[in-house]
mmCIF file of C-alpha atoms in Angstrom:
data_model
loop_
_atom_site.group_PDB
_atom_site.id
_atom_site.type_symbol
_atom_site.label_atom_id
_atom_site.label_comp_id
_atom_site.label_asym_id
_atom_site.label_seq_id
_atom_site.Cartn_x
_atom_site.Cartn_y
_atom_site.Cartn_z
ATOM 1 C CA MET A 93 -47.739 16.953 26.362
ATOM 2 C CA SER A 94 -48.627 20.017 28.065
ATOM 3 C CA THR A 95 -46.435 23.282 27.271
ATOM 4 C CA ALA A 96 -45.310 23.407 31.480
ATOM 5 C CA ARG A 97 -43.906 20.274 30.903
ATOM 6 C CA GLU A 98 -41.821 21.103 28.339
ATOM 7 C CA GLN A 99 -40.287 24.454 27.318
ATOM 8 C CA PRO A 100 -37.707 25.519 24.564
ATOM 9 C CA ILE A 101 -34.484 27.547 26.205
ATOM 10 C CA PHE A 102 -32.444 28.221 22.725
ATOM 11 C CA SER A 103 -33.675 28.812 19.283
ATOM 12 C CA THR A 104 -31.824 29.236 15.772
ATOM 13 C CA ARG A 105 -32.426 28.851 12.483
ATOM 14 C CA ALA A 106 -30.865 26.634 9.896
ATOM 15 C CA HIS A 107 -30.946 24.306 6.691
ATOM 16 C CA VAL A 108 -31.942 21.107 7.892
ATOM 17 C CA PHE A 109 -30.504 17.871 6.324
ATOM 18 C CA GLN A 110 -30.898 14.428 7.011
ATOM 19 C CA ILE A 111 -27.909 11.495 5.639
ATOM 20 C CA ASP A 112 -29.264 9.465 2.872
ATOM 21 C CA PRO A 113 -30.719 6.014 4.524
ATOM 22 C CA ALA A 114 -29.643 4.306 1.248
ATOM 23 C CA THR A 115 -26.268 5.482 0.308
ATOM 24 C CA LYS A 116 -25.347 6.959 3.902
ATOM 25 C CA ARG A 117 -22.856 9.342 1.577
ATOM 26 C CA ASN A 118 -25.424 11.826 0.380
ATOM 27 C CA TRP A 119 -27.732 14.712 2.025
ATOM 28 C CA ILE A 120 -30.942 14.751 1.521
ATOM 29 C CA PRO A 121 -32.591 18.977 2.361
ATOM 30 C CA ALA A 122 -35.730 19.008 4.389
ATOM 31 C CA GLY A 123 -36.794 21.871 2.435
ATOM 32 C CA LYS A 124 -35.959 24.497 0.654
ATOM 33 C CA HIS A 125 -35.615 27.366 3.365
ATOM 34 C CA ALA A 126 -34.026 27.645 6.686
ATOM 35 C CA LEU A 127 -35.936 25.967 9.821
ATOM 36 C CA THR A 128 -36.692 26.466 13.488
ATOM 37 C CA VAL A 129 -34.494 24.378 15.429
ATOM 38 C CA SER A 130 -34.889 24.331 19.282
ATOM 39 C CA TYR A 131 -33.377 23.090 22.331
ATOM 40 C CA PHE A 132 -36.396 21.439 24.443
ATOM 41 C CA TYR A 133 -36.445 20.612 28.056
ATOM 42 C CA ASP A 134 -38.150 18.251 30.025
ATOM 43 C CA ALA A 135 -38.595 18.888 33.567
ATOM 44 C CA THR A 136 -40.434 16.047 34.112
ATOM 45 C CA ARG A 137 -38.564 13.843 32.666
ATOM 46 C CA ASN A 138 -35.064 15.655 32.802
ATOM 47 C CA VAL A 139 -34.378 14.931 28.789
ATOM 48 C CA TYR A 140 -33.233 17.907 26.820
ATOM 49 C CA ARG A 141 -33.992 16.932 22.986
ATOM 50 C CA ILE A 142 -33.355 18.996 19.992
ATOM 51 C CA ILE A 143 -36.859 19.415 17.654
ATOM 52 C CA SER A 144 -37.366 21.176 14.629
ATOM 53 C CA ILE A 145 -40.860 21.295 12.596
ATOM 54 C CA GLY A 146 -41.365 21.266 8.895
ATOM 55 C CA GLY A 147 -44.670 21.874 7.859
ATOM 56 C CA ALA A 148 -46.904 19.794 9.656
ATOM 57 C CA LYS A 149 -44.039 17.486 10.729
ATOM 58 C CA ALA A 150 -41.029 17.236 12.983
ATOM 59 C CA VAL A 151 -37.856 16.941 10.292
ATOM 60 C CA ILE A 152 -35.646 16.369 13.892
ATOM 61 C CA ASN A 153 -37.005 15.192 17.073
ATOM 62 C CA SER A 154 -33.416 13.712 18.428
ATOM 63 C CA THR A 155 -33.090 13.309 22.119
ATOM 64 C CA VAL A 156 -29.507 14.658 23.006
ATOM 65 C CA THR A 157 -26.987 11.887 25.396
ATOM 66 C CA PRO A 158 -23.769 12.130 26.882
ATOM 67 C CA ASN A 159 -22.315 10.211 24.194
ATOM 68 C CA MET A 160 -23.567 12.561 21.154
ATOM 69 C CA THR A 161 -20.869 14.399 19.435
ATOM 70 C CA PHE A 162 -21.787 17.557 17.511
ATOM 71 C CA THR A 163 -18.762 18.126 14.942
ATOM 72 C CA LYS A 164 -18.128 21.166 12.655
ATOM 73 C CA THR A 165 -17.468 20.165 9.259
ATOM 74 C CA SER A 166 -17.193 23.469 7.918
ATOM 75 C CA GLN A 167 -17.730 27.240 8.829
ATOM 76 C CA LYS A 168 -21.172 26.912 8.412
ATOM 77 C CA PHE A 169 -21.838 24.024 9.128
ATOM 78 C CA GLY A 170 -21.973 21.333 11.575
ATOM 79 C CA GLN A 171 -23.391 17.588 12.046
ATOM 80 C CA TRP A 172 -23.955 14.864 14.830
ATOM 81 C CA ALA A 173 -25.339 11.027 14.771
ATOM 82 C CA ASP A 174 -28.636 9.858 16.649
ATOM 83 C CA SER A 175 -28.555 6.387 17.354
ATOM 84 C CA ARG A 176 -31.827 6.225 18.233
ATOM 85 C CA ALA A 177 -33.018 7.839 14.987
ATOM 86 C CA ASN A 178 -30.816 6.002 13.151
ATOM 87 C CA THR A 179 -29.573 8.920 10.678
ATOM 88 C CA VAL A 180 -27.483 11.624 10.921
ATOM 89 C CA TYR A 181 -28.377 15.382 11.139
ATOM 90 C CA GLY A 182 -26.730 18.190 9.583
ATOM 91 C CA LEU A 183 -27.464 21.775 9.831
ATOM 92 C CA GLY A 184 -26.441 24.569 7.704
ATOM 93 C CA PHE A 185 -25.890 28.531 9.405
ATOM 94 C CA ALA A 186 -26.748 31.683 7.912
ATOM 95 C CA SER A 187 -22.860 32.705 9.263
ATOM 96 C CA GLU A 188 -20.099 31.099 11.444
ATOM 97 C CA GLN A 189 -21.884 32.933 14.545
ATOM 98 C CA HIS A 190 -24.656 31.192 14.797
ATOM 99 C CA LEU A 191 -23.010 28.023 14.165
ATOM 100 C CA THR A 192 -20.708 28.044 17.106
ATOM 101 C CA GLN A 193 -23.716 29.135 18.997
ATOM 102 C CA PHE A 194 -25.606 26.297 18.685
ATOM 103 C CA ALA A 195 -22.272 24.044 19.606
ATOM 104 C CA GLU A 196 -21.713 25.755 22.234
ATOM 105 C CA LYS A 197 -25.104 25.113 23.263
ATOM 106 C CA PHE A 198 -24.426 21.324 22.494
ATOM 107 C CA GLN A 199 -22.119 21.050 24.525
ATOM 108 C CA GLU A 200 -24.121 23.003 27.840
ATOM 109 C CA VAL A 201 -27.054 20.429 26.746
ATOM 110 C CA LYS A 202 -24.321 17.230 26.817
ATOM 111 C CA GLU A 203 -23.245 18.195 29.696
ATOM 112 C CA ALA A 204 -26.771 18.746 31.688
ATOM 113 C CA ALA A 205 -27.467 15.438 30.691
ATOM 114 C CA ARG A 206 -24.524 13.597 31.582
ATOM 115 C CA LEU A 207 -25.637 14.893 35.236
ATOM 116 C CA ALA A 208 -29.198 13.923 35.193
ATOM 117 C CA ARG A 209 -27.942 10.668 34.252
ATOM 118 C CA GLU A 210 -25.180 10.072 37.259
ATOM 119 C CA LYS A 211 -28.165 11.604 39.553
ATOM 120 C CA SER A 212 -30.725 9.399 38.096
ATOM 121 C CA GLN A 213 -28.078 5.733 38.269
ATOM 122 C CA ASP A 214 -27.211 7.016 42.326
ATOM 123 C CA GLY A 215 -31.046 7.031 42.517
ATOM 124 C CA GLY A 216 -32.162 10.238 43.563
ATOM 125 C CA THR A 217 -35.693 11.063 44.827
ATOM 126 C CA GLU A 218 -36.548 13.710 43.146
ATOM 127 C CA LEU A 219 -34.404 14.770 40.227
ATOM 128 C CA THR A 220 -33.503 18.689 39.661
ATOM 129 C CA SER A 221 -31.338 19.271 35.989
ATOM 130 C CA PRO A 222 -28.172 20.663 36.454
ATOM 131 C CA ALA A 223 -28.846 22.731 33.305
ATOM 132 C CA LEU A 224 -31.690 24.380 34.839
ATOM 133 C CA GLY A 225 -30.370 27.282 34.453
ATOM 134 C CA LEU A 226 -29.603 27.641 30.910
ATOM 135 C CA VAL A 227 -33.419 28.646 30.622
ATOM 136 C CA SER A 228 -33.029 31.353 32.875
ATOM 137 C CA HIS A 229 -30.073 32.534 30.872
ATOM 138 C CA GLN A 230 -30.237 31.768 27.228
ATOM 139 C CA VAL A 231 -28.366 33.328 24.763
ATOM 140 C CA PRO A 232 -30.250 36.061 23.113
ATOM 141 C CA PRO A 233 -31.487 35.168 19.634
ATOM 142 C CA SER A 234 -29.904 36.649 16.831
ATOM 143 C CA PRO A 235 -32.451 38.071 14.208
ATOM 144 C CA LEU A 236 -32.681 34.377 12.833
ATOM 145 C CA VAL A 237 -33.262 32.891 16.241
ATOM 146 C CA SER A 238 -37.277 32.565 17.138
ATOM 147 C CA ALA A 239 -39.070 30.496 19.534
ATOM 148 C CA ASN A 240 -41.607 27.734 18.491
ATOM 149 C CA GLY A 241 -44.956 28.279 19.289
ATOM 150 C CA PRO A 242 -47.215 26.247 21.676
ATOM 151 C CA GLY A 243 -48.844 24.574 18.889
ATOM 152 C CA GLU A 244 -45.723 23.311 17.637
ATOM 153 C CA GLU A 245 -44.857 21.505 21.089
ATOM 154 C CA LYS A 246 -48.277 19.248 20.906
ATOM 155 C CA LEU A 247 -45.896 17.152 17.826
ATOM 156 C CA PHE A 248 -43.196 16.555 20.238
ATOM 157 C CA ARG A 249 -42.943 12.970 22.387
ATOM 158 C CA SER A 250 -40.173 12.464 24.468
ATOM 159 C CA GLN A 251 -38.165 9.926 24.405
ATOM 160 C CA SER A 252 -35.278 8.205 26.516
ATOM 161 C CA ALA A 253 -31.821 9.173 26.616
ATOM 162 C CA ASP A 254 -30.082 5.456 26.763
ATOM 163 C CA ALA A 255 -26.900 4.999 25.323
ATOM 164 C CA PRO A 256 -25.916 3.624 22.473
ATOM 165 C CA GLY A 257 -24.216 0.027 21.795
ATOM 166 C CA PRO A 258 -20.832 -0.005 21.204
ATOM 167 C CA THR A 259 -21.576 -1.875 17.602
ATOM 168 C CA GLU A 260 -23.988 1.431 17.246
ATOM 169 C CA ARG A 261 -20.988 3.804 17.726
ATOM 170 C CA GLU A 262 -18.488 2.247 15.504
ATOM 171 C CA ARG A 263 -21.316 1.965 12.398
ATOM 172 C CA LEU A 264 -22.204 5.698 13.184
ATOM 173 C CA LYS A 265 -18.657 6.713 13.149
ATOM 174 C CA LYS A 266 -18.281 4.996 10.044
ATOM 175 C CA MET A 267 -21.127 6.638 8.818
ATOM 176 C CA LEU A 268 -19.858 10.173 9.697
ATOM 177 C CA SER A 269 -17.040 9.278 8.206
ATOM 178 C CA GLU A 270 -18.058 8.404 4.769
ATOM 179 C CA GLY A 271 -20.122 11.524 4.856
ATOM 180 C CA SER A 272 -19.151 13.917 2.101
ATOM 181 C CA VAL A 273 -17.565 17.256 3.660
ATOM 182 C CA GLY A 274 -17.743 18.732 0.296
ATOM 183 C CA GLU A 275 -21.423 17.688 -0.837
ATOM 184 C CA VAL A 276 -22.429 19.035 2.441
ATOM 185 C CA GLN A 277 -21.077 22.628 1.184
ATOM 186 C CA TRP A 278 -22.124 22.408 -1.942
ATOM 187 C CA GLU A 279 -25.509 21.802 -0.720
ATOM 188 C CA ALA A 280 -25.461 24.749 1.597
ATOM 189 C CA GLU A 281 -23.792 27.125 -1.388
ATOM 190 C CA PHE A 282 -26.655 25.805 -3.624
ATOM 191 C CA PHE A 283 -29.349 27.604 -1.172
ATOM 192 C CA ALA A 284 -27.058 30.333 -0.420
ATOM 193 C CA LEU A 285 -26.942 30.751 -4.712
ATOM 194 C CA GLN A 286 -31.096 29.950 -4.923
ATOM 195 C CA ASP A 287 -31.824 32.719 -2.611
ATOM 196 C CA SER A 288 -29.489 35.004 -3.964
ATOM 197 C CA ASN A 289 -30.804 34.347 -7.498
ATOM 198 C CA ASN A 290 -34.258 35.111 -6.551
ATOM 199 C CA LYS A 291 -33.312 38.454 -5.274
ATOM 200 C CA LEU A 292 -31.566 38.975 -8.907
ATOM 201 C CA ALA A 293 -34.487 38.041 -10.421
ATOM 202 C CA GLY A 294 -36.885 39.998 -9.132
ATOM 203 C CA ALA A 295 -34.646 43.119 -8.953
ATOM 204 C CA LEU A 296 -34.103 42.080 -12.787
ATOM 205 C CA ARG A 297 -37.974 42.780 -13.034
ATOM 206 C CA GLU A 298 -38.127 45.678 -11.359
ATOM 207 C CA ALA A 299 -35.462 47.233 -13.460
ATOM 208 C CA ASN A 300 -37.475 45.812 -16.906
ATOM 209 C CA ALA A 301 -40.515 47.480 -15.504
ATOM 210 C CA ALA A 302 -38.852 50.901 -14.942
ATOM 211 C CA ALA A 303 -37.322 50.308 -18.794
ATOM 212 C CA ALA A 304 -40.793 50.021 -20.056
ATOM 213 C CA GLN A 305 -41.633 53.151 -18.013
ATOM 214 C CA TRP A 306 -38.601 54.830 -19.001
ATOM 215 C CA ARG A 307 -39.708 54.308 -22.689
ATOM 216 C CA GLN A 308 -43.344 55.259 -22.480
ATOM 217 C CA GLN A 309 -42.021 58.517 -21.250
ATOM 218 C CA LEU A 310 -39.059 58.749 -23.813
ATOM 219 C CA GLU A 311 -42.183 58.405 -26.440
ATOM 220 C CA ALA A 312 -44.405 61.106 -24.514
ATOM 221 C CA GLN A 313 -41.310 63.795 -23.890
ATOM 222 C CA ARG A 314 -40.926 63.165 -27.909
ATOM 223 C CA ALA A 315 -44.219 63.758 -28.653
ATOM 224 C CA GLU A 316 -44.365 66.829 -26.678
ATOM 225 C CA ALA A 317 -41.431 68.218 -28.212
ATOM 226 C CA GLU A 318 -42.486 67.882 -31.613
ATOM 227 C CA ARG A 319 -45.396 69.698 -30.799
ATOM 228 C CA LEU A 320 -43.467 72.176 -29.273
ATOM 229 C CA ARG A 321 -41.671 72.170 -32.673
ATOM 230 C CA GLN A 322 -44.688 73.139 -34.868
ATOM 231 C CA ARG A 323 -45.908 75.708 -32.343
ATOM 232 C CA VAL A 324 -42.636 77.315 -32.782
ATOM 233 C CA ALA A 325 -42.833 77.524 -36.599
ATOM 234 C CA GLU A 326 -46.749 78.646 -36.172
ATOM 235 C CA LEU A 327 -45.759 81.370 -33.693
ATOM 236 C CA GLU A 328 -42.851 82.693 -35.734
ATOM 237 C CA ALA A 329 -44.857 82.301 -39.268
ATOM 238 C CA GLN A 330 -47.431 84.669 -37.354
ATOM 239 C CA ALA A 331 -44.507 87.014 -35.942
ATOM 240 C CA ALA A 332 -43.633 87.305 -39.564
ATOM 241 C CA ALA A 333 -47.168 88.272 -40.675
ATOM 242 C CA GLU A 334 -47.153 91.113 -38.081
ATOM 243 C CA ALA A 335 -43.657 92.202 -38.955
ATOM 244 C CA THR A 336 -44.909 92.844 -42.153
ATOM 245 C CA ALA A 337 -48.466 94.835 -40.923
ATOM 246 C CA VAL A 338 -46.328 96.580 -38.342
ATOM 247 C CA SER A 339 -44.579 98.191 -41.632
ATOM 248 C CA GLU A 340 -47.365 98.849 -43.006
ATOM 249 C CA LYS A 341 -48.787 100.451 -40.437
ATOM 250 C CA GLU A 342 -45.243 102.412 -39.917
ATOM 251 C CA GLY A 343 -45.862 103.623 -43.475
ATOM 252 C CA GLN A 344 -49.103 105.031 -42.762
ATOM 253 C CA GLY A 345 -47.213 106.477 -40.251
ATOM 254 C CA GLN A 346 -45.421 108.589 -42.014
ATOM 255 C CA SER A 347 -48.394 109.050 -44.737
ATOM 256 C CA LEU A 348 -50.036 110.914 -41.375
ATOM 257 C CA GLU A 349 -46.776 112.687 -40.770
ATOM 258 C CA GLN A 350 -47.968 114.172 -44.445
ATOM 259 C CA LEU A 351 -51.310 114.757 -43.616
ATOM 260 C CA GLU A 352 -50.389 117.091 -40.241
ATOM 261 C CA ALA A 353 -48.232 119.068 -42.648
ATOM 262 C CA LEU A 354 -51.043 119.356 -44.832
ATOM 263 C CA VAL A 355 -53.328 120.359 -42.064
ATOM 264 C CA GLN A 356 -50.983 123.193 -40.820
ATOM 265 C CA THR A 357 -50.840 124.575 -44.209
ATOM 266 C CA LYS A 358 -54.652 124.473 -44.278
ATOM 267 C CA ASP A 359 -54.456 126.132 -41.041
ATOM 268 C CA GLN A 360 -52.523 128.643 -42.244
ATOM 269 C CA GLU A 361 -54.524 129.393 -44.785
ATOM 270 C CA ILE A 362 -57.875 129.806 -42.675
ATOM 271 C CA GLN A 363 -55.442 131.979 -40.946
ATOM 272 C CA THR A 364 -54.483 134.558 -44.134
ATOM 273 C CA LEU A 365 -58.788 134.210 -44.585
ATOM 274 C CA LYS A 366 -59.734 135.037 -41.646
ATOM 275 C CA SER A 367 -57.243 138.325 -41.620
ATOM 276 C CA GLN A 368 -58.400 139.248 -44.971
ATOM 277 C CA THR A 369 -61.791 139.614 -44.240
ATOM 278 C CA ALA A 370 -60.962 140.964 -41.079
ATOM 279 C CA GLY A 371 -58.755 143.217 -42.356
ATOM 280 C CA PRO A 372 -59.368 146.393 -44.947
ATOM 281 C CA GLN A 373 -61.408 144.316 -47.333
ATOM 282 C CA GLU A 374 -64.788 144.840 -45.397
ATOM 283 C CA ALA A 375 -65.723 146.590 -48.043
ATOM 284 C CA ALA A 376 -65.980 143.841 -50.623
ATOM 285 C CA ASP A 377 -68.577 142.148 -52.352
ATOM 286 C CA ALA A 378 -70.823 140.141 -49.450
ATOM 287 C CA GLY A 379 -71.046 137.018 -52.425
ATOM 288 C CA GLN A 380 -67.710 137.136 -52.060
ATOM 289 C CA ARG A 381 -66.886 137.077 -48.343
ATOM 290 C CA GLU A 382 -69.835 134.292 -48.046
ATOM 291 C CA GLU A 383 -67.777 132.116 -50.378
ATOM 292 C CA THR A 384 -64.557 132.815 -48.279
ATOM 293 C CA GLN A 385 -66.091 131.576 -44.914
ATOM 294 C CA GLN A 386 -67.888 128.781 -46.835
ATOM 295 C CA LYS A 387 -64.271 127.666 -47.933
ATOM 296 C CA VAL A 388 -63.014 128.316 -44.385
ATOM 297 C CA GLN A 389 -66.032 126.213 -43.025
ATOM 298 C CA ASP A 390 -64.585 123.810 -45.395
ATOM 299 C CA LEU A 391 -61.547 123.553 -44.814
ATOM 300 C CA GLU A 392 -62.437 122.974 -40.714
ATOM 301 C CA THR A 393 -64.592 120.050 -41.845
ATOM 302 C CA ARG A 394 -61.895 118.574 -43.553
ATOM 303 C CA ASN A 395 -59.663 119.174 -40.931
ATOM 304 C CA ALA A 396 -61.383 118.008 -38.430
ATOM 305 C CA GLU A 397 -62.016 114.475 -40.623
ATOM 306 C CA LEU A 398 -57.666 114.388 -41.005
ATOM 307 C CA GLU A 399 -57.637 114.372 -37.244
ATOM 308 C CA GLN A 400 -60.067 112.201 -36.707
ATOM 309 C CA GLN A 401 -58.199 109.502 -39.216
ATOM 310 C CA LEU A 402 -54.752 110.230 -38.149
ATOM 311 C CA ARG A 403 -55.500 109.499 -34.074
ATOM 312 C CA ALA A 404 -57.226 106.101 -36.024
ATOM 313 C CA THR A 405 -54.215 105.457 -37.530
ATOM 314 C CA GLU A 406 -52.115 106.187 -34.520
ATOM 315 C CA ARG A 407 -54.766 103.717 -32.327
ATOM 316 C CA SER A 408 -53.797 100.755 -34.778
ATOM 317 C CA LEU A 409 -50.362 101.276 -34.556
ATOM 318 C CA GLU A 410 -50.147 100.945 -30.934
ATOM 319 C CA GLU A 411 -52.318 97.917 -31.135
ATOM 320 C CA ALA A 412 -49.907 96.673 -34.060
ATOM 321 C CA ARG A 413 -46.602 97.276 -31.588
ATOM 322 C CA ALA A 414 -48.336 95.700 -28.809
ATOM 323 C CA GLU A 415 -49.111 92.685 -30.629
ATOM 324 C CA ARG A 416 -46.024 92.197 -31.853
ATOM 325 C CA GLU A 417 -44.566 92.412 -28.168
ATOM 326 C CA ARG A 418 -46.983 89.759 -27.133
ATOM 327 C CA ALA A 419 -46.164 87.590 -30.096
ATOM 328 C CA ARG A 420 -42.277 87.887 -29.396
ATOM 329 C CA ALA A 421 -43.461 87.038 -25.461
ATOM 330 C CA GLU A 422 -44.958 84.003 -26.473
ATOM 331 C CA VAL A 423 -41.962 83.061 -29.098
ATOM 332 C CA GLY A 424 -39.152 83.402 -26.070
ATOM 333 C CA ARG A 425 -41.525 81.062 -23.636
ATOM 334 C CA ALA A 426 -42.234 78.711 -26.302
ATOM 335 C CA ALA A 427 -38.629 78.365 -27.208
ATOM 336 C CA GLN A 428 -37.534 78.097 -23.245
ATOM 337 C CA LEU A 429 -40.047 75.092 -22.918
ATOM 338 C CA LEU A 430 -38.661 73.601 -25.876
ATOM 339 C CA ASP A 431 -34.936 73.622 -24.465
ATOM 340 C CA VAL A 432 -36.293 72.124 -20.847
ATOM 341 C CA ARG A 433 -38.034 69.596 -22.808
ATOM 342 C CA LEU A 434 -34.965 68.810 -24.689
ATOM 343 C CA PHE A 435 -33.261 68.771 -21.857
ATOM 344 C CA GLU A 436 -35.348 65.901 -20.045
ATOM 345 C CA LEU A 437 -35.216 64.121 -23.373
ATOM 346 C CA SER A 438 -31.433 64.268 -23.136
ATOM 347 C CA GLU A 439 -31.419 62.869 -19.324
ATOM 348 C CA LEU A 440 -34.074 60.772 -20.202
ATOM 349 C CA ARG A 441 -31.385 58.767 -22.945
ATOM 350 C CA GLU A 442 -28.205 58.462 -20.551
ATOM 351 C CA GLY A 443 -30.424 56.966 -18.333
ATOM 352 C CA LEU A 444 -31.653 54.474 -20.433
ATOM 353 C CA ALA A 445 -28.484 54.168 -21.769
ATOM 354 C CA ARG A 446 -26.993 53.848 -18.152
ATOM 355 C CA LEU A 447 -29.605 51.166 -17.543
ATOM 356 C CA ALA A 448 -28.874 49.166 -20.131
ATOM 357 C CA GLU A 449 -25.199 49.081 -19.405
ATOM 358 C CA ALA A 450 -25.995 47.567 -16.422
ATOM 359 C CA ALA A 451 -28.251 45.269 -17.342
ATOM 360 C CA PRO A 452 -27.076 41.434 -17.451
#
């Protein structure tokens, strides 16, 4: 069959069921998921069909006749009997709106089939479907509505639209009356709950994976916090040792003050000796003068040594003070980092607690 001969005029998605041929009461689902259900029009034969493909076979291939009736058994479920296929089809929709659209299209196609039969019985030379306008003003499909592709159309076979006999109609009516509406609703609710269960299972797996990742992060944060505690203890011990060294150097600073006072005293003595040598004692013994000059030189040498020692001690004191300031700054930074890690650790614990409470 060519694609130009038979074209879809309306498509939607629904869970497809067929009546159990053995019990004539229970519904048999055509699949676990919703399938595409389409109205097709054969312009050559002037025939309308409802077709749905599941896998590689047609689960619905029903020719619409004027005697057919589409019955809404619930807000999301409808059914109709096909005497030629000797079965009853049921459709479970995602919403009441989709069911209403399908029912309205069924009524339009049924009326078009009736007009086409009347013209055929009148002996028209070339039949034109009264419902061809359906093709040009299809109902825009919802997100669940889609059209079958050309590959699926090759599986279709057009059938005649002969009306069933009275006996067959009575039997089908009885079959419909015996159908369990409750079981239909349960089947539809079952598939809806199954989809919800799959989504919840996926969400639970994601939550478990996130919880495992958070546990790993928590262990890493604990290890980092322990390392920071050890580092802070080391820095505190180092700072205490440096404080002791600084106190010792401060003691040395006091001794330096004493040395400076001694140097000043010696300078005064040198000045006194110089004044004595330059005064009226010029006539003193040359040996005594030489001795005095030697003492002056010794005192100057001692003074220079003391000054060098004083400068070295001052440099050591400045270095000790700078080192103490660096140690204090490093201890402060380590304490701040430890506070941040402890805050992150508390937030992570609260997140794990909330996740544990939300998990079923």
